């Protein structure tokens, strides 16, 4: 905007020498006035700087505006840099011109408010330093994940979100009325990825997935961002290797290139240590370990929170749990050949952060696939197109899906998955 030309990002103020002038624009983060001075801090996307507005340094009208401007008012200020040990970052701006762009009403968020209230005013809470840092870190994590695929010759494609072909079982499907016909919000773009590989061989997608999860946990959203990879000619081993390289790349890049940001959450060294190979455990051995630890568990069950915690509490790197029981996994996973297990792996994040990736080799034989689909009582007419992929040039292939918010939760060591996404959707919340 012409009127505000010449403004610099606030972080740049800290590179200036005493006496140099700068214009910054943003929102009032804190403010107090004492006598003839208003001490405020102003934040923008890049940082926060303290500003001092002295009565005799600005016009009378500007000083009045500075006095009445409540927190979250938007402002433009011009001032001279001055070193001050007491100011955060060691510098402040001595203001020579103050423009109140918008005088905010009394901001509803004060200290020590309940998590539920902060979710009600999420659109305002996103301005907090905490959420700003999470969103920046999420941006970089997604960027590094994309870079990894790009550097490894994967094409990014766009899957449909409305589908008739459920992928992960009926109980978590959101259905919708599609002009008089039943359709669903996608749980996973995997089946479409399997179509893409017959043209492009190595592909990935990053899109929302939806799960009508009825449980309230710290790891489940009903809408999350799903990074899904699929590659022709890959077996389950190739698939796991790719996963550990991908996850390690994101960890290394974030720690090395965004160390200051990451240190707001955890020690960067902890992520630098996340290097391949990741430890591996068969499902059957995992069950033995759980029983030894005194936990109740039936062979064939999925892990709950206590089981994931027990398995990963001492791990510093993610743990692969491979070769799950056939009966516990979806129709598309290739069988291991013993009639009991499948060629798959779930990647569990350390310290109980939960499953971050689910992947497998795919069943690429037409007859075996149809048998599995019938066993799982799927309506084949909604999957005819998918079966065509096994009729025309089927090839061995594998793929996986990574939950972006699960990854962010672990990498930033967040307590709850809802803080890994700006507007979380969970069982009792689709607002704001
Ligand atoms: O293990 P899932 O269900 O696997 C699939 O959907 C495969 N079709 C993916 C593929 O092979 N292309 O989901 C994959 C990942 C999980 O490991 C987890 O990280 C995340 O998606 N996820 C969720 N994240 C947040 N909230 C939920 N309710 C999630 N459900 C799964
Ligand atoms: Mg899974």
PDB file of N, CA and C and ligand atoms in Angstrom, residues 329 346 355 358, ligand 2:
ATOM      1  N   UNK A 329      -6.127 -55.261   8.870  1.00  0.00           N
ATOM      2  CA  UNK A 329      -5.755 -54.193   7.935  1.00  0.00           C
ATOM      3  C   UNK A 329      -6.648 -54.183   6.694  1.00  0.00           C
ATOM      4  N   UNK A 346       3.587 -49.756  10.083  1.00  0.00           N
ATOM      5  CA  UNK A 346       3.114 -48.506  10.681  1.00  0.00           C
ATOM      6  C   UNK A 346       4.343 -47.875  11.317  1.00  0.00           C
ATOM      7  N   UNK A 355       1.042 -42.996  15.810  1.00  0.00           N
ATOM      8  CA  UNK A 355       1.379 -43.426  14.449  1.00  0.00           C
ATOM      9  C   UNK A 355       1.454 -42.213  13.526  1.00  0.00           C
ATOM     10  N   UNK A 358       1.193 -44.757   7.860  1.00  0.00           N
ATOM     11  CA  UNK A 358       0.730 -46.108   7.590  1.00  0.00           C
ATOM     12  C   UNK A 358       1.048 -46.402   6.129  1.00  0.00           C
TER      13      UNK A 358
HETATM   14 MG1  LIG B   2      -2.957 -46.577  10.198  1.00  0.00          MG
END
